[in-house]
């Protein structure tokens, strides 16, 4: 997702659920859309893998959008293991460690 030119996101369906690939900046301008996309993927497929490989930047609103995903899954009756983060770039790993939201996710 990118601020300015609109979000950059692809969702592919696999045998085990939806693979949501994010790219660009995950920030204030796209956090509501990201939350909605994750919820829709959970509603439809019951298992979401969020690929962060091409994310350049993530601010607190982006972190917040990701942090709500396991709670959304729980409200829908799914365990947190149904939301997986993968291919996390170093700069995003650092933010996840600082904010301590990493343990909310499987993977």
PDB file of N, CA, C and O in Angstrom, residues 13-65:
ATOM      1  N   UNK A  13      -5.489 -16.363  -3.927  1.00  0.00           N
ATOM      2  CA  UNK A  13      -6.102 -17.432  -3.149  1.00  0.00           C
ATOM      3  C   UNK A  13      -5.313 -18.710  -3.363  1.00  0.00           C
ATOM      4  O   UNK A  13      -5.008 -19.087  -4.491  1.00  0.00           O
ATOM      5  N   UNK A  14      -4.960 -19.336  -2.256  1.00  0.00           N
ATOM      6  CA  UNK A  14      -4.230 -20.593  -2.290  1.00  0.00           C
ATOM      7  C   UNK A  14      -5.043 -21.644  -1.552  1.00  0.00           C
ATOM      8  O   UNK A  14      -6.050 -21.335  -0.920  1.00  0.00           O
ATOM      9  N   UNK A  15      -4.592 -22.823  -1.602  1.00  0.00           N
ATOM     10  CA  UNK A  15      -5.285 -23.940  -0.954  1.00  0.00           C
ATOM     11  C   UNK A  15      -5.563 -23.663   0.524  1.00  0.00           C
ATOM     12  O   UNK A  15      -6.588 -24.067   1.046  1.00  0.00           O
ATOM     13  N   UNK A  16      -4.682 -22.973   1.182  1.00  0.00           N
ATOM     14  CA  UNK A  16      -4.809 -22.758   2.617  1.00  0.00           C
ATOM     15  C   UNK A  16      -5.361 -21.392   2.984  1.00  0.00           C
ATOM     16  O   UNK A  16      -5.359 -21.017   4.140  1.00  0.00           O
ATOM     17  N   UNK A  17      -5.815 -20.613   2.022  1.00  0.00           N
ATOM     18  CA  UNK A  17      -6.385 -19.308   2.342  1.00  0.00           C
ATOM     19  C   UNK A  17      -5.917 -18.236   1.389  1.00  0.00           C
ATOM     20  O   UNK A  17      -5.532 -18.512   0.261  1.00  0.00           O
ATOM     21  N   UNK A  18      -5.947 -17.004   1.864  1.00  0.00           N
ATOM     22  CA  UNK A  18      -5.598 -15.856   1.034  1.00  0.00           C
ATOM     23  C   UNK A  18      -4.180 -15.397   1.343  1.00  0.00           C
ATOM     24  O   UNK A  18      -3.791 -15.305   2.504  1.00  0.00           O
ATOM     25  N   UNK A  19      -3.427 -15.114   0.303  1.00  0.00           N
ATOM     26  CA  UNK A  19      -2.103 -14.514   0.429  1.00  0.00           C
ATOM     27  C   UNK A  19      -2.259 -13.053   0.033  1.00  0.00           C
ATOM     28  O   UNK A  19      -2.572 -12.745  -1.115  1.00  0.00           O
ATOM     29  N   UNK A  20      -2.081 -12.172   1.004  1.00  0.00           N
ATOM     30  CA  UNK A  20      -2.193 -10.731   0.765  1.00  0.00           C
ATOM     31  C   UNK A  20      -0.785 -10.170   0.708  1.00  0.00           C
ATOM     32  O   UNK A  20      -0.054 -10.208   1.701  1.00  0.00           O
ATOM     33  N   UNK A  21      -0.384  -9.688  -0.473  1.00  0.00           N
ATOM     34  CA  UNK A  21       0.953  -9.117  -0.652  1.00  0.00           C
ATOM     35  C   UNK A  21       0.842  -7.606  -0.592  1.00  0.00           C
ATOM     36  O   UNK A  21       0.121  -7.006  -1.384  1.00  0.00           O
ATOM     37  N   UNK A  22       1.562  -7.019   0.342  1.00  0.00           N
ATOM     38  CA  UNK A  22       1.565  -5.569   0.505  1.00  0.00           C
ATOM     39  C   UNK A  22       2.876  -4.998  -0.003  1.00  0.00           C
ATOM     40  O   UNK A  22       3.914  -5.645   0.072  1.00  0.00           O
ATOM     41  N   UNK A  23       2.809  -3.767  -0.498  1.00  0.00           N
ATOM     42  CA  UNK A  23       4.041  -3.099  -0.921  1.00  0.00           C
ATOM     43  C   UNK A  23       3.893  -1.610  -0.714  1.00  0.00           C
ATOM     44  O   UNK A  23       2.789  -1.090  -0.584  1.00  0.00           O
ATOM     45  N   UNK A  24       5.038  -0.947  -0.654  1.00  0.00           N
ATOM     46  CA  UNK A  24       5.046   0.497  -0.473  1.00  0.00           C
ATOM     47  C   UNK A  24       4.991   0.888   0.985  1.00  0.00           C
ATOM     48  O   UNK A  24       5.592   0.245   1.836  1.00  0.00           O
ATOM     49  N   UNK A  25       4.253   1.954   1.269  1.00  0.00           N
ATOM     50  CA  UNK A  25       4.154   2.504   2.617  1.00  0.00           C
ATOM     51  C   UNK A  25       2.823   2.099   3.253  1.00  0.00           C
ATOM     52  O   UNK A  25       1.770   2.302   2.664  1.00  0.00           O
ATOM     53  N   UNK A  26       2.898   1.540   4.450  1.00  0.00           N
ATOM     54  CA  UNK A  26       1.700   1.182   5.210  1.00  0.00           C
ATOM     55  C   UNK A  26       1.566   2.252   6.283  1.00  0.00           C
ATOM     56  O   UNK A  26       2.320   2.263   7.255  1.00  0.00           O
ATOM     57  N   UNK A  27       0.624   3.160   6.070  1.00  0.00           N
ATOM     58  CA  UNK A  27       0.552   4.337   6.930  1.00  0.00           C
ATOM     59  C   UNK A  27      -0.880   4.811   7.115  1.00  0.00           C
ATOM     60  O   UNK A  27      -1.831   4.121   6.757  1.00  0.00           O
ATOM     61  N   UNK A  28      -1.019   6.011   7.655  1.00  0.00           N
ATOM     62  CA  UNK A  28      -2.311   6.615   7.949  1.00  0.00           C
ATOM     63  C   UNK A  28      -3.248   6.608   6.750  1.00  0.00           C
ATOM     64  O   UNK A  28      -4.445   6.368   6.885  1.00  0.00           O
ATOM     65  N   UNK A  29      -2.711   6.827   5.573  1.00  0.00           N
ATOM     66  CA  UNK A  29      -3.546   6.959   4.393  1.00  0.00           C
ATOM     67  C   UNK A  29      -4.173   5.650   3.928  1.00  0.00           C
ATOM     68  O   UNK A  29      -5.114   5.670   3.140  1.00  0.00           O
ATOM     69  N   UNK A  30      -3.676   4.526   4.396  1.00  0.00           N
ATOM     70  CA  UNK A  30      -4.234   3.263   3.915  1.00  0.00           C
ATOM     71  C   UNK A  30      -4.602   2.294   5.040  1.00  0.00           C
ATOM     72  O   UNK A  30      -5.030   1.180   4.749  1.00  0.00           O
ATOM     73  N   UNK A  31      -4.497   2.694   6.305  1.00  0.00           N
ATOM     74  CA  UNK A  31      -4.713   1.726   7.379  1.00  0.00           C
ATOM     75  C   UNK A  31      -6.146   1.213   7.424  1.00  0.00           C
ATOM     76  O   UNK A  31      -6.375   0.035   7.686  1.00  0.00           O
ATOM     77  N   UNK A  32      -7.147   2.054   7.157  1.00  0.00           N
ATOM     78  CA  UNK A  32      -8.533   1.581   7.162  1.00  0.00           C
ATOM     79  C   UNK A  32      -8.755   0.553   6.054  1.00  0.00           C
ATOM     80  O   UNK A  32      -9.434  -0.455   6.256  1.00  0.00           O
ATOM     81  N   UNK A  33      -8.170   0.807   4.897  1.00  0.00           N
ATOM     82  CA  UNK A  33      -8.302  -0.121   3.783  1.00  0.00           C
ATOM     83  C   UNK A  33      -7.628  -1.452   4.107  1.00  0.00           C
ATOM     84  O   UNK A  33      -8.158  -2.519   3.796  1.00  0.00           O
ATOM     85  N   UNK A  34      -6.460  -1.390   4.743  1.00  0.00           N
ATOM     86  CA  UNK A  34      -5.759  -2.613   5.110  1.00  0.00           C
ATOM     87  C   UNK A  34      -6.595  -3.432   6.081  1.00  0.00           C
ATOM     88  O   UNK A  34      -6.742  -4.646   5.916  1.00  0.00           O
ATOM     89  N   UNK A  35      -7.155  -2.791   7.106  1.00  0.00           N
ATOM     90  CA  UNK A  35      -7.999  -3.513   8.063  1.00  0.00           C
ATOM     91  C   UNK A  35      -9.182  -4.160   7.353  1.00  0.00           C
ATOM     92  O   UNK A  35      -9.523  -5.318   7.622  1.00  0.00           O
ATOM     93  N   UNK A  36      -9.798  -3.435   6.439  1.00  0.00           N
ATOM     94  CA  UNK A  36     -10.943  -3.973   5.701  1.00  0.00           C
ATOM     95  C   UNK A  36     -10.532  -5.157   4.826  1.00  0.00           C
ATOM     96  O   UNK A  36     -11.255  -6.161   4.741  1.00  0.00           O
ATOM     97  N   UNK A  37      -9.377  -5.058   4.174  1.00  0.00           N
ATOM     98  CA  UNK A  37      -8.892  -6.146   3.315  1.00  0.00           C
ATOM     99  C   UNK A  37      -8.636  -7.410   4.126  1.00  0.00           C
ATOM    100  O   UNK A  37      -8.985  -8.518   3.701  1.00  0.00           O
ATOM    101  N   UNK A  38      -8.024  -7.252   5.287  1.00  0.00           N
ATOM    102  CA  UNK A  38      -7.737  -8.420   6.128  1.00  0.00           C
ATOM    103  C   UNK A  38      -9.041  -9.046   6.606  1.00  0.00           C
ATOM    104  O   UNK A  38      -9.205 -10.265   6.571  1.00  0.00           O
ATOM    105  N   UNK A  39      -9.989  -8.224   7.016  1.00  0.00           N
ATOM    106  CA  UNK A  39     -11.281  -8.742   7.478  1.00  0.00           C
ATOM    107  C   UNK A  39     -12.008  -9.464   6.352  1.00  0.00           C
ATOM    108  O   UNK A  39     -12.544 -10.559   6.552  1.00  0.00           O
ATOM    109  N   UNK A  40     -12.007  -8.893   5.161  1.00  0.00           N
ATOM    110  CA  UNK A  40     -12.657  -9.529   4.020  1.00  0.00           C
ATOM    111  C   UNK A  40     -12.009 -10.870   3.699  1.00  0.00           C
ATOM    112  O   UNK A  40     -12.700 -11.869   3.445  1.00  0.00           O
ATOM    113  N   UNK A  41     -10.684 -10.910   3.734  1.00  0.00           N
ATOM    114  CA  UNK A  41      -9.969 -12.164   3.469  1.00  0.00           C
ATOM    115  C   UNK A  41     -10.306 -13.209   4.530  1.00  0.00           C
ATOM    116  O   UNK A  41     -10.519 -14.388   4.205  1.00  0.00           O
ATOM    117  N   UNK A  42     -10.393 -12.794   5.796  1.00  0.00           N
ATOM    118  CA  UNK A  42     -10.772 -13.726   6.865  1.00  0.00           C
ATOM    119  C   UNK A  42     -12.201 -14.211   6.667  1.00  0.00           C
ATOM    120  O   UNK A  42     -12.487 -15.400   6.801  1.00  0.00           O
ATOM    121  N   UNK A  43     -13.112 -13.292   6.354  1.00  0.00           N
ATOM    122  CA  UNK A  43     -14.516 -13.663   6.104  1.00  0.00           C
ATOM    123  C   UNK A  43     -14.625 -14.692   4.985  1.00  0.00           C
ATOM    124  O   UNK A  43     -15.399 -15.636   5.064  1.00  0.00           O
ATOM    125  N   UNK A  44     -13.850 -14.482   3.942  1.00  0.00           N
ATOM    126  CA  UNK A  44     -13.961 -15.303   2.737  1.00  0.00           C
ATOM    127  C   UNK A  44     -13.185 -16.604   2.825  1.00  0.00           C
ATOM    128  O   UNK A  44     -13.684 -17.658   2.422  1.00  0.00           O
ATOM    129  N   UNK A  45     -11.960 -16.556   3.361  1.00  0.00           N
ATOM    130  CA  UNK A  45     -11.068 -17.715   3.294  1.00  0.00           C
ATOM    131  C   UNK A  45     -10.715 -18.326   4.641  1.00  0.00           C
ATOM    132  O   UNK A  45     -10.236 -19.447   4.690  1.00  0.00           O
ATOM    133  N   UNK A  46     -10.898 -17.593   5.733  1.00  0.00           N
ATOM    134  CA  UNK A  46     -10.640 -18.142   7.060  1.00  0.00           C
ATOM    135  C   UNK A  46      -9.181 -18.254   7.453  1.00  0.00           C
ATOM    136  O   UNK A  46      -8.868 -18.659   8.559  1.00  0.00           O
ATOM    137  N   UNK A  47      -8.274 -17.920   6.556  1.00  0.00           N
ATOM    138  CA  UNK A  47      -6.839 -17.996   6.840  1.00  0.00           C
ATOM    139  C   UNK A  47      -6.150 -16.966   5.954  1.00  0.00           C
ATOM    140  O   UNK A  47      -6.370 -16.948   4.750  1.00  0.00           O
ATOM    141  N   UNK A  48      -5.334 -16.106   6.562  1.00  0.00           N
ATOM    142  CA  UNK A  48      -4.698 -15.030   5.806  1.00  0.00           C
ATOM    143  C   UNK A  48      -3.195 -15.034   6.062  1.00  0.00           C
ATOM    144  O   UNK A  48      -2.749 -15.045   7.204  1.00  0.00           O
ATOM    145  N   UNK A  49      -2.442 -15.021   4.984  1.00  0.00           N
ATOM    146  CA  UNK A  49      -0.992 -14.861   5.043  1.00  0.00           C
ATOM    147  C   UNK A  49      -0.707 -13.473   4.496  1.00  0.00           C
ATOM    148  O   UNK A  49      -1.088 -13.155   3.365  1.00  0.00           O
ATOM    149  N   UNK A  50      -0.059 -12.644   5.301  1.00  0.00           N
ATOM    150  CA  UNK A  50       0.249 -11.272   4.901  1.00  0.00           C
ATOM    151  C   UNK A  50       1.738 -11.195   4.574  1.00  0.00           C
ATOM    152  O   UNK A  50       2.581 -11.343   5.452  1.00  0.00           O
ATOM    153  N   UNK A  51       2.036 -10.990   3.306  1.00  0.00           N
ATOM    154  CA  UNK A  51       3.415 -10.922   2.817  1.00  0.00           C
ATOM    155  C   UNK A  51       3.859  -9.459   2.826  1.00  0.00           C
ATOM    156  O   UNK A  51       3.308  -8.629   2.115  1.00  0.00           O
ATOM    157  N   UNK A  52       4.867  -9.167   3.630  1.00  0.00           N
ATOM    158  CA  UNK A  52       5.353  -7.796   3.802  1.00  0.00           C
ATOM    159  C   UNK A  52       6.667  -7.529   3.073  1.00  0.00           C
ATOM    160  O   UNK A  52       7.295  -6.493   3.286  1.00  0.00           O
ATOM    161  N   UNK A  53       7.075  -8.427   2.210  1.00  0.00           N
ATOM    162  CA  UNK A  53       8.394  -8.339   1.571  1.00  0.00           C
ATOM    163  C   UNK A  53       8.671  -6.991   0.924  1.00  0.00           C
ATOM    164  O   UNK A  53       9.783  -6.481   0.997  1.00  0.00           O
ATOM    165  N   UNK A  54       7.693  -6.397   0.284  1.00  0.00           N
ATOM    166  CA  UNK A  54       7.926  -5.155  -0.450  1.00  0.00           C
ATOM    167  C   UNK A  54       7.441  -3.906   0.280  1.00  0.00           C
ATOM    168  O   UNK A  54       7.239  -2.868  -0.340  1.00  0.00           O
ATOM    169  N   UNK A  55       7.268  -4.017   1.584  1.00  0.00           N
ATOM    170  CA  UNK A  55       6.877  -2.848   2.383  1.00  0.00           C
ATOM    171  C   UNK A  55       8.135  -2.035   2.671  1.00  0.00           C
ATOM    172  O   UNK A  55       9.119  -2.542   3.200  1.00  0.00           O
ATOM    173  N   UNK A  56       8.087  -0.754   2.312  1.00  0.00           N
ATOM    174  CA  UNK A  56       9.236   0.133   2.530  1.00  0.00           C
ATOM    175  C   UNK A  56       9.178   0.805   3.895  1.00  0.00           C
ATOM    176  O   UNK A  56      10.204   1.086   4.509  1.00  0.00           O
ATOM    177  N   UNK A  57       7.977   1.121   4.335  1.00  0.00           N
ATOM    178  CA  UNK A  57       7.806   1.938   5.537  1.00  0.00           C
ATOM    179  C   UNK A  57       6.491   1.564   6.194  1.00  0.00           C
ATOM    180  O   UNK A  57       5.504   1.261   5.516  1.00  0.00           O
ATOM    181  N   UNK A  58       6.470   1.595   7.527  1.00  0.00           N
ATOM    182  CA  UNK A  58       5.243   1.343   8.270  1.00  0.00           C
ATOM    183  C   UNK A  58       5.215   2.275   9.473  1.00  0.00           C
ATOM    184  O   UNK A  58       6.136   2.264  10.286  1.00  0.00           O
ATOM    185  N   UNK A  59       4.165   3.102   9.560  1.00  0.00           N
ATOM    186  CA  UNK A  59       4.052   3.999  10.712  1.00  0.00           C
ATOM    187  C   UNK A  59       3.136   3.361  11.766  1.00  0.00           C
ATOM    188  O   UNK A  59       2.712   2.209  11.621  1.00  0.00           O
ATOM    189  N   UNK A  60       2.832   4.115  12.808  1.00  0.00           N
ATOM    190  CA  UNK A  60       2.039   3.568  13.908  1.00  0.00           C
ATOM    191  C   UNK A  60       0.638   3.166  13.462  1.00  0.00           C
ATOM    192  O   UNK A  60       0.062   2.215  13.996  1.00  0.00           O
ATOM    193  N   UNK A  61       0.082   3.830  12.487  1.00  0.00           N
ATOM    194  CA  UNK A  61      -1.241   3.463  11.990  1.00  0.00           C
ATOM    195  C   UNK A  61      -1.181   2.132  11.233  1.00  0.00           C
ATOM    196  O   UNK A  61      -2.098   1.317  11.328  1.00  0.00           O
ATOM    197  N   UNK A  62      -0.111   1.911  10.516  1.00  0.00           N
ATOM    198  CA  UNK A  62       0.073   0.624   9.845  1.00  0.00           C
ATOM    199  C   UNK A  62       0.235  -0.501  10.850  1.00  0.00           C
ATOM    200  O   UNK A  62      -0.338  -1.583  10.695  1.00  0.00           O
ATOM    201  N   UNK A  63       1.016  -0.229  11.897  1.00  0.00           N
ATOM    202  CA  UNK A  63       1.178  -1.209  12.977  1.00  0.00           C
ATOM    203  C   UNK A  63      -0.177  -1.493  13.614  1.00  0.00           C
ATOM    204  O   UNK A  63      -0.531  -2.640  13.872  1.00  0.00           O
ATOM    205  N   UNK A  64      -0.951  -0.435  13.845  1.00  0.00           N
ATOM    206  CA  UNK A  64      -2.276  -0.605  14.434  1.00  0.00           C
ATOM    207  C   UNK A  64      -3.181  -1.464  13.570  1.00  0.00           C
ATOM    208  O   UNK A  64      -3.937  -2.297  14.071  1.00  0.00           O
ATOM    209  N   UNK A  65      -3.111  -1.260  12.256  1.00  0.00           N
ATOM    210  CA  UNK A  65      -3.932  -2.056  11.342  1.00  0.00           C
ATOM    211  C   UNK A  65      -3.559  -3.530  11.429  1.00  0.00           C
ATOM    212  O   UNK A  65      -4.434  -4.399  11.454  1.00  0.00           O
TER     213      UNK A  65
END
